[in-house]
Amino acid sequence: MPFINEIISEFQNQQLAFVAFVKHNLKNPSFTNVYYCVLLAYLFCFFLEVILPKQRKHGLLNRKFFWQDTFYVLFNDLLIYALGFFALCAVSEFIFLKFLSLFNINSLTIVDIKTWNPLFQVLIMFLIQDFCEFIAHILLHRSNFLWKFHKIHHAQEELGAASTRHFHFLEMCVFKPIIYLPFAMIGYSVVDYFLFQITVQNVWGFFTHCNIKVKWGILNYIINTPETHAWHHAKNIPNKYGVNYASILNIWDLLFGYFYLPKDKSPILGVENNNVPKSFLGQLIYPFKKS
C-alpha cells in the first residue's frame, strides 16, 4: 500500500532527524541549549523543595517513588521523544495534508504569524498550547479508556517536581501530535512546537508538582501553582471527574467552572480503590488489562 509506505518512510526520516538533533544538543551544553535549560529548571525546582517549607511531610529523596519518577523524566523526555514522539507529530501533519489534498488544499497554514512581532507570536502560541492542553486533560479524565492511562499519574500519593513526568507515554503519543496541528496552521514547524512544548509546558509542570508550602494568594486565580494543582491530584473533591485541569492558566478552569480551592480542608492525594501497580513495567501494561 503506497500510502502506508509513505507514512513509514516519513516517520523514519523524521525520527532520524530528531535523534541527530538530540545528540547534537546533548554534546553541546550551553545556557541556550533546550535540554540543559530544562535540566536547570528541574534542579531549581528540587532546590525549592529543599529550602522552602514542605506542603507534605516527606523529604526530597525519601519520597515514595522519587527514583521511579526520575526514571520517568529520562524515559519520557529523552527515550520516547527519540523513539518516535517527535516523528509522530510530523506524521500527523503528513496524514492531515494528504487528507486535505483530496480537496485541493496543499498547506495547513491558515495564517502565517512568523512575520509578526515576536512577543505577539509567543503569546498566541502560548494561548493555543495551553487551551489545547486544558481540553486534552479534561478528555483524559472523562473518557474511561483514556483514564486508565492517566490514572497512573494520579495514583501517586506523594508529589514532587519529578512527579510531573510520571505518566504513561501513550498519553503523550496520542494527544501531542493532535495538539501540534494548530501550530502548523499558524506557520510553525514540528521543531518549533517541540521547543515550545519542552521549555514552557514541561518546565511549568515541574513547578506545579513541587512539594512546597507557599500561599500564592490572588495568583492562584490566574496561574496553576503547587497550591491549586495539589487539588487536581486530590481524591477528596466534589465530583468524580476532577478539578483544576489547567496546565498553566487557571483562567480556563474559572471560565468553565472547574476551579476548586477550598480554604477549610487539605487535599488527600491519590485515587479511590488504587489498583495501579507499583512497578514501572506493571504500570506500562496496566491500561491494557481487563478491570
mmCIF file of C-alpha atoms in Angstrom:
data_model
loop_
_atom_site.group_PDB
_atom_site.id
_atom_site.type_symbol
_atom_site.label_atom_id
_atom_site.label_comp_id
_atom_site.label_asym_id
_atom_site.label_seq_id
_atom_site.Cartn_x
_atom_site.Cartn_y
_atom_site.Cartn_z
ATOM 1 C CA MET A 1 0.000 0.000 0.000
ATOM 2 C CA PRO A 2 1.771 3.164 -1.239
ATOM 3 C CA PHE A 3 0.186 5.475 1.345
ATOM 4 C CA ILE A 4 1.256 3.277 4.277
ATOM 5 C CA ASN A 5 4.767 3.064 2.847
ATOM 6 C CA GLU A 6 4.863 6.862 2.583
ATOM 7 C CA ILE A 7 3.840 7.200 6.228
ATOM 8 C CA ILE A 8 6.507 4.723 7.345
ATOM 9 C CA SER A 9 9.141 6.499 5.277
ATOM 10 C CA GLU A 10 8.134 9.907 6.682
ATOM 11 C CA PHE A 11 8.223 8.552 10.237
ATOM 12 C CA GLN A 12 11.688 7.059 9.775
ATOM 13 C CA ASN A 13 13.099 10.243 8.223
ATOM 14 C CA GLN A 14 11.723 12.438 10.988
ATOM 15 C CA GLN A 15 12.904 10.025 13.665
ATOM 16 C CA LEU A 16 16.457 10.027 12.317
ATOM 17 C CA ALA A 17 16.412 13.823 12.122
ATOM 18 C CA PHE A 18 15.305 14.106 15.720
ATOM 19 C CA VAL A 19 17.881 11.617 17.023
ATOM 20 C CA ALA A 20 20.551 13.741 15.343
ATOM 21 C CA PHE A 21 19.016 16.832 16.965
ATOM 22 C CA VAL A 22 19.135 15.199 20.431
ATOM 23 C CA LYS A 23 22.729 14.017 20.014
ATOM 24 C CA HIS A 24 23.853 17.482 18.931
ATOM 25 C CA ASN A 25 22.171 19.137 21.916
ATOM 26 C CA LEU A 26 23.493 16.649 24.467
ATOM 27 C CA LYS A 27 27.038 17.029 23.162
ATOM 28 C CA ASN A 28 26.939 20.841 23.223
ATOM 29 C CA PRO A 29 25.891 22.115 26.660
ATOM 30 C CA SER A 30 25.083 25.825 26.934
ATOM 31 C CA PHE A 31 22.569 28.159 28.541
ATOM 32 C CA THR A 32 20.719 28.359 25.215
ATOM 33 C CA ASN A 33 20.574 24.581 24.805
ATOM 34 C CA VAL A 34 16.993 23.400 25.339
ATOM 35 C CA TYR A 35 17.866 20.196 27.181
ATOM 36 C CA TYR A 36 20.248 21.864 29.599
ATOM 37 C CA CYS A 37 17.804 24.711 30.218
ATOM 38 C CA VAL A 38 15.147 22.147 31.157
ATOM 39 C CA LEU A 39 17.659 20.332 33.382
ATOM 40 C CA LEU A 40 18.470 23.595 35.190
ATOM 41 C CA ALA A 41 14.751 24.289 35.684
ATOM 42 C CA TYR A 42 14.325 20.762 37.046
ATOM 43 C CA LEU A 43 17.198 21.228 39.512
ATOM 44 C CA PHE A 44 15.848 24.648 40.519
ATOM 45 C CA CYS A 45 12.514 23.051 41.463
ATOM 46 C CA PHE A 46 14.383 20.477 43.541
ATOM 47 C CA PHE A 47 16.201 23.372 45.227
ATOM 48 C CA LEU A 48 12.856 24.980 46.061
ATOM 49 C CA GLU A 49 11.729 21.734 47.685
ATOM 50 C CA VAL A 50 14.835 21.813 49.897
ATOM 51 C CA ILE A 51 14.773 25.459 51.028
ATOM 52 C CA LEU A 52 11.044 26.200 51.257
ATOM 53 C CA PRO A 53 8.518 24.816 53.766
ATOM 54 C CA LYS A 54 7.036 21.499 52.672
ATOM 55 C CA GLN A 55 3.369 21.091 51.808
ATOM 56 C CA ARG A 56 3.631 17.386 52.692
ATOM 57 C CA LYS A 57 5.901 15.890 55.361
ATOM 58 C CA HIS A 58 8.070 13.661 53.169
ATOM 59 C CA GLY A 59 11.541 14.838 52.209
ATOM 60 C CA LEU A 60 13.006 15.165 48.751
ATOM 61 C CA LEU A 61 14.906 11.904 48.261
ATOM 62 C CA ASN A 62 12.849 9.713 50.597
ATOM 63 C CA ARG A 63 9.565 10.489 48.856
ATOM 64 C CA LYS A 64 7.774 7.367 47.628
ATOM 65 C CA PHE A 65 8.815 6.567 44.059
ATOM 66 C CA PHE A 66 11.276 9.504 43.817
ATOM 67 C CA TRP A 67 13.722 7.406 41.815
ATOM 68 C CA GLN A 68 10.984 5.907 39.666
ATOM 69 C CA ASP A 69 9.747 9.421 38.878
ATOM 70 C CA THR A 70 13.290 10.480 37.978
ATOM 71 C CA PHE A 71 13.473 7.495 35.629
ATOM 72 C CA TYR A 72 10.163 8.621 34.085
ATOM 73 C CA VAL A 73 11.712 12.031 33.379
ATOM 74 C CA LEU A 74 14.508 10.406 31.374
ATOM 75 C CA PHE A 75 12.216 7.824 29.781
ATOM 76 C CA ASN A 76 9.512 10.258 28.615
ATOM 77 C CA ASP A 77 11.677 13.286 27.799
ATOM 78 C CA LEU A 78 14.587 11.537 26.108
ATOM 79 C CA LEU A 79 13.786 7.995 25.032
ATOM 80 C CA ILE A 80 10.170 8.418 23.910
ATOM 81 C CA TYR A 81 10.911 11.655 22.083
ATOM 82 C CA ALA A 82 13.840 9.983 20.336
ATOM 83 C CA LEU A 83 11.969 6.759 19.569
ATOM 84 C CA GLY A 84 9.076 8.398 17.862
ATOM 85 C CA PHE A 85 7.043 11.112 19.578
ATOM 86 C CA PHE A 86 8.667 13.866 17.529
ATOM 87 C CA ALA A 87 8.203 11.827 14.349
ATOM 88 C CA LEU A 88 4.543 11.182 15.223
ATOM 89 C CA CYS A 89 3.890 14.933 15.214
ATOM 90 C CA ALA A 90 5.375 15.210 11.727
ATOM 91 C CA VAL A 91 3.409 12.172 10.558
ATOM 92 C CA SER A 92 0.144 13.626 11.906
ATOM 93 C CA GLU A 93 0.791 16.698 9.768
ATOM 94 C CA PHE A 94 1.672 14.494 6.786
ATOM 95 C CA ILE A 95 -1.553 12.465 7.091
ATOM 96 C CA PHE A 96 -3.710 15.548 7.553
ATOM 97 C CA LEU A 97 -2.143 17.162 4.477
ATOM 98 C CA LYS A 98 -2.842 14.014 2.463
ATOM 99 C CA PHE A 99 -6.479 14.235 3.529
ATOM 100 C CA LEU A 100 -6.683 17.936 2.621
ATOM 101 C CA SER A 101 -5.119 17.238 -0.788
ATOM 102 C CA LEU A 102 -8.342 15.428 -1.665
ATOM 103 C CA PHE A 103 -9.931 18.897 -1.610
ATOM 104 C CA ASN A 104 -7.003 20.518 -3.486
ATOM 105 C CA ILE A 105 -5.620 22.074 -0.293
ATOM 106 C CA ASN A 106 -1.837 21.783 -0.126
ATOM 107 C CA SER A 107 -0.943 23.540 3.109
ATOM 108 C CA LEU A 108 -2.102 23.507 6.717
ATOM 109 C CA THR A 109 -1.123 27.131 7.218
ATOM 110 C CA ILE A 110 -4.137 29.398 7.514
ATOM 111 C CA VAL A 111 -2.348 32.447 8.914
ATOM 112 C CA ASP A 112 1.448 32.633 8.973
ATOM 113 C CA ILE A 113 2.264 34.642 12.091
ATOM 114 C CA LYS A 114 6.043 34.148 11.937
ATOM 115 C CA THR A 115 6.500 37.636 10.498
ATOM 116 C CA TRP A 116 4.593 39.225 13.372
ATOM 117 C CA ASN A 117 6.057 40.787 16.500
ATOM 118 C CA PRO A 118 7.961 38.014 18.368
ATOM 119 C CA LEU A 119 6.236 38.762 21.684
ATOM 120 C CA PHE A 120 2.838 38.549 19.999
ATOM 121 C CA GLN A 121 3.854 35.253 18.382
ATOM 122 C CA VAL A 122 4.822 33.772 21.761
ATOM 123 C CA LEU A 123 1.554 34.979 23.293
ATOM 124 C CA ILE A 124 -0.527 33.339 20.550
ATOM 125 C CA MET A 125 1.448 30.075 20.716
ATOM 126 C CA PHE A 126 1.123 30.033 24.481
ATOM 127 C CA LEU A 127 -2.650 30.558 24.478
ATOM 128 C CA ILE A 128 -3.210 27.905 21.783
ATOM 129 C CA GLN A 129 -0.982 25.360 23.517
ATOM 130 C CA ASP A 130 -2.398 25.973 26.980
ATOM 131 C CA PHE A 131 -6.044 25.811 25.902
ATOM 132 C CA CYS A 132 -5.463 22.629 23.876
ATOM 133 C CA GLU A 133 -3.697 21.041 26.862
ATOM 134 C CA PHE A 134 -6.668 22.020 29.050
ATOM 135 C CA ILE A 135 -9.170 20.330 26.703
ATOM 136 C CA ALA A 136 -6.979 17.231 26.317
ATOM 137 C CA HIS A 137 -6.659 16.985 30.095
ATOM 138 C CA ILE A 138 -10.438 17.018 30.522
ATOM 139 C CA LEU A 139 -10.742 14.203 27.974
ATOM 140 C CA LEU A 140 -8.189 12.133 29.889
ATOM 141 C CA HIS A 141 -10.456 12.321 32.929
ATOM 142 C CA ARG A 142 -13.833 11.988 31.212
ATOM 143 C CA SER A 143 -13.094 9.019 28.946
ATOM 144 C CA ASN A 144 -12.998 5.689 30.780
ATOM 145 C CA PHE A 145 -10.498 4.322 28.253
ATOM 146 C CA LEU A 146 -8.145 7.318 28.475
ATOM 147 C CA TRP A 147 -8.497 7.478 32.252
ATOM 148 C CA LYS A 148 -6.886 4.025 32.559
ATOM 149 C CA PHE A 149 -3.719 5.590 31.147
ATOM 150 C CA HIS A 150 -3.966 8.862 33.063
ATOM 151 C CA LYS A 151 -4.791 7.092 36.335
ATOM 152 C CA ILE A 152 -1.128 6.060 36.532
ATOM 153 C CA HIS A 153 -0.213 9.719 37.003
ATOM 154 C CA HIS A 154 -2.938 10.258 39.604
ATOM 155 C CA ALA A 155 -2.177 7.122 41.617
ATOM 156 C CA GLN A 156 0.757 8.958 43.239
ATOM 157 C CA GLU A 157 0.111 9.731 46.890
ATOM 158 C CA GLU A 158 3.227 11.849 47.387
ATOM 159 C CA LEU A 159 4.151 14.540 44.869
ATOM 160 C CA GLY A 160 7.424 16.214 43.993
ATOM 161 C CA ALA A 161 8.855 18.033 40.978
ATOM 162 C CA ALA A 162 9.649 14.813 39.094
ATOM 163 C CA SER A 163 6.059 13.587 39.525
ATOM 164 C CA THR A 164 5.032 15.676 36.522
ATOM 165 C CA ARG A 165 6.676 13.199 34.124
ATOM 166 C CA HIS A 166 5.251 10.117 35.873
ATOM 167 C CA PHE A 167 2.691 9.141 33.237
ATOM 168 C CA HIS A 168 2.104 6.510 30.579
ATOM 169 C CA PHE A 169 3.961 7.511 27.403
ATOM 170 C CA LEU A 170 0.925 6.758 25.198
ATOM 171 C CA GLU A 171 -0.802 9.810 26.698
ATOM 172 C CA MET A 172 1.817 11.955 25.002
ATOM 173 C CA CYS A 173 1.859 9.961 21.783
ATOM 174 C CA VAL A 174 -1.917 10.315 21.325
ATOM 175 C CA PHE A 175 -2.552 13.934 22.250
ATOM 176 C CA LYS A 176 0.616 15.879 21.456
ATOM 177 C CA PRO A 177 0.602 15.141 17.694
ATOM 178 C CA ILE A 178 -3.008 16.349 17.547
ATOM 179 C CA ILE A 179 -2.205 19.472 19.571
ATOM 180 C CA TYR A 180 0.617 20.207 17.118
ATOM 181 C CA LEU A 181 -1.828 20.726 14.231
ATOM 182 C CA PRO A 182 -2.981 24.206 15.388
ATOM 183 C CA PHE A 183 0.702 25.211 15.446
ATOM 184 C CA ALA A 184 1.055 24.067 11.834
ATOM 185 C CA MET A 185 -1.997 26.187 10.965
ATOM 186 C CA ILE A 186 -0.187 29.357 12.072
ATOM 187 C CA GLY A 187 3.029 28.543 10.240
ATOM 188 C CA TYR A 188 5.175 26.665 12.756
ATOM 189 C CA SER A 189 7.236 23.511 12.209
ATOM 190 C CA VAL A 190 7.435 20.397 14.367
ATOM 191 C CA VAL A 191 10.774 21.654 15.734
ATOM 192 C CA ASP A 192 9.169 24.958 16.791
ATOM 193 C CA TYR A 193 6.389 23.052 18.533
ATOM 194 C CA PHE A 194 8.803 20.694 20.285
ATOM 195 C CA LEU A 195 10.944 23.539 21.631
ATOM 196 C CA PHE A 196 7.893 25.409 22.885
ATOM 197 C CA GLN A 197 6.429 22.267 24.433
ATOM 198 C CA ILE A 198 9.516 21.149 26.324
ATOM 199 C CA THR A 199 10.569 24.596 27.555
ATOM 200 C CA VAL A 200 7.166 26.014 28.541
ATOM 201 C CA GLN A 201 4.714 23.206 29.360
ATOM 202 C CA ASN A 202 7.227 20.726 30.748
ATOM 203 C CA VAL A 203 9.102 23.220 32.915
ATOM 204 C CA TRP A 204 5.888 24.588 34.399
ATOM 205 C CA GLY A 205 4.841 21.029 35.194
ATOM 206 C CA PHE A 206 7.951 20.589 37.352
ATOM 207 C CA PHE A 207 6.929 23.681 39.304
ATOM 208 C CA THR A 208 3.263 22.800 39.846
ATOM 209 C CA HIS A 209 4.169 19.390 41.290
ATOM 210 C CA CYS A 210 6.716 20.808 43.735
ATOM 211 C CA ASN A 211 6.320 19.830 47.384
ATOM 212 C CA ILE A 212 6.398 23.391 48.710
ATOM 213 C CA LYS A 213 4.067 25.193 51.074
ATOM 214 C CA VAL A 214 3.605 28.700 49.736
ATOM 215 C CA LYS A 215 0.417 30.735 49.775
ATOM 216 C CA TRP A 216 0.087 32.223 46.304
ATOM 217 C CA GLY A 217 -2.931 34.393 47.053
ATOM 218 C CA ILE A 218 -4.571 36.027 44.058
ATOM 219 C CA LEU A 219 -2.069 34.326 41.701
ATOM 220 C CA ASN A 220 -3.979 31.076 42.264
ATOM 221 C CA TYR A 221 -6.817 32.566 40.212
ATOM 222 C CA ILE A 222 -4.504 33.370 37.301
ATOM 223 C CA ILE A 223 -1.864 30.633 37.054
ATOM 224 C CA ASN A 224 -1.554 26.997 38.075
ATOM 225 C CA THR A 225 0.519 26.720 41.265
ATOM 226 C CA PRO A 226 1.536 23.845 43.568
ATOM 227 C CA GLU A 227 -1.314 25.010 45.811
ATOM 228 C CA THR A 228 -4.029 24.665 43.151
ATOM 229 C CA HIS A 229 -2.537 21.659 41.370
ATOM 230 C CA ALA A 230 -2.442 19.634 44.588
ATOM 231 C CA TRP A 231 -6.252 19.715 44.462
ATOM 232 C CA HIS A 232 -6.155 18.322 40.938
ATOM 233 C CA HIS A 233 -4.391 15.283 42.416
ATOM 234 C CA ALA A 234 -6.771 15.013 45.376
ATOM 235 C CA LYS A 235 -9.477 12.400 45.863
ATOM 236 C CA ASN A 236 -11.500 14.447 48.392
ATOM 237 C CA ILE A 237 -13.073 16.657 45.727
ATOM 238 C CA PRO A 238 -16.746 17.476 44.996
ATOM 239 C CA ASN A 239 -17.035 15.424 41.782
ATOM 240 C CA LYS A 240 -15.632 12.169 40.447
ATOM 241 C CA TYR A 241 -14.053 13.581 37.283
ATOM 242 C CA GLY A 242 -11.642 16.114 38.731
ATOM 243 C CA VAL A 243 -10.914 19.807 39.179
ATOM 244 C CA ASN A 244 -8.232 22.326 38.196
ATOM 245 C CA TYR A 245 -7.355 20.857 34.788
ATOM 246 C CA ALA A 246 -5.250 23.803 33.590
ATOM 247 C CA SER A 247 -1.596 23.360 32.721
ATOM 248 C CA ILE A 248 -0.625 26.994 33.296
ATOM 249 C CA LEU A 249 -3.579 29.396 33.105
ATOM 250 C CA ASN A 250 -6.223 28.764 35.761
ATOM 251 C CA ILE A 251 -8.418 31.185 33.838
ATOM 252 C CA TRP A 252 -9.661 28.227 31.769
ATOM 253 C CA ASP A 253 -10.901 26.435 34.902
ATOM 254 C CA LEU A 254 -12.587 29.588 36.161
ATOM 255 C CA LEU A 255 -14.323 30.119 32.808
ATOM 256 C CA PHE A 256 -15.581 26.534 32.553
ATOM 257 C CA GLY A 257 -16.423 26.018 36.227
ATOM 258 C CA TYR A 258 -13.685 23.524 37.178
ATOM 259 C CA PHE A 259 -11.718 25.722 39.586
ATOM 260 C CA TYR A 260 -11.561 24.414 43.155
ATOM 261 C CA LEU A 261 -9.553 25.816 46.066
ATOM 262 C CA PRO A 262 -11.312 25.327 49.434
ATOM 263 C CA LYS A 263 -9.887 27.148 52.442
ATOM 264 C CA ASP A 264 -11.240 24.820 55.134
ATOM 265 C CA LYS A 265 -9.555 21.499 54.236
ATOM 266 C CA SER A 266 -6.404 19.960 52.763
ATOM 267 C CA PRO A 267 -6.064 17.729 49.694
ATOM 268 C CA ILE A 268 -5.722 13.966 50.180
ATOM 269 C CA LEU A 269 -3.644 12.779 47.238
ATOM 270 C CA GLY A 270 -4.258 9.662 45.160
ATOM 271 C CA VAL A 271 -7.244 7.840 43.694
ATOM 272 C CA GLU A 272 -10.022 5.785 45.222
ATOM 273 C CA ASN A 273 -9.547 1.997 45.131
ATOM 274 C CA ASN A 274 -5.998 2.380 43.888
ATOM 275 C CA ASN A 275 -5.033 -0.785 41.990
ATOM 276 C CA VAL A 276 -2.229 0.706 39.876
ATOM 277 C CA PRO A 277 0.910 -1.483 40.070
ATOM 278 C CA LYS A 278 3.971 -0.111 41.843
ATOM 279 C CA SER A 279 6.488 -1.259 39.238
ATOM 280 C CA PHE A 280 7.295 0.606 36.042
ATOM 281 C CA LEU A 281 6.588 -2.421 33.836
ATOM 282 C CA GLY A 282 3.349 -3.073 35.677
ATOM 283 C CA GLN A 283 2.272 0.495 35.013
ATOM 284 C CA LEU A 284 3.096 0.154 31.305
ATOM 285 C CA ILE A 285 0.718 -2.766 30.853
ATOM 286 C CA TYR A 286 -1.910 -1.655 33.396
ATOM 287 C CA PRO A 287 -4.188 0.215 30.911
ATOM 288 C CA PHE A 288 -4.437 -2.895 28.723
ATOM 289 C CA LYS A 289 -5.530 -5.241 31.482
ATOM 290 C CA LYS A 290 -9.210 -6.027 31.971
ATOM 291 C CA SER A 291 -10.687 -4.300 35.014
#
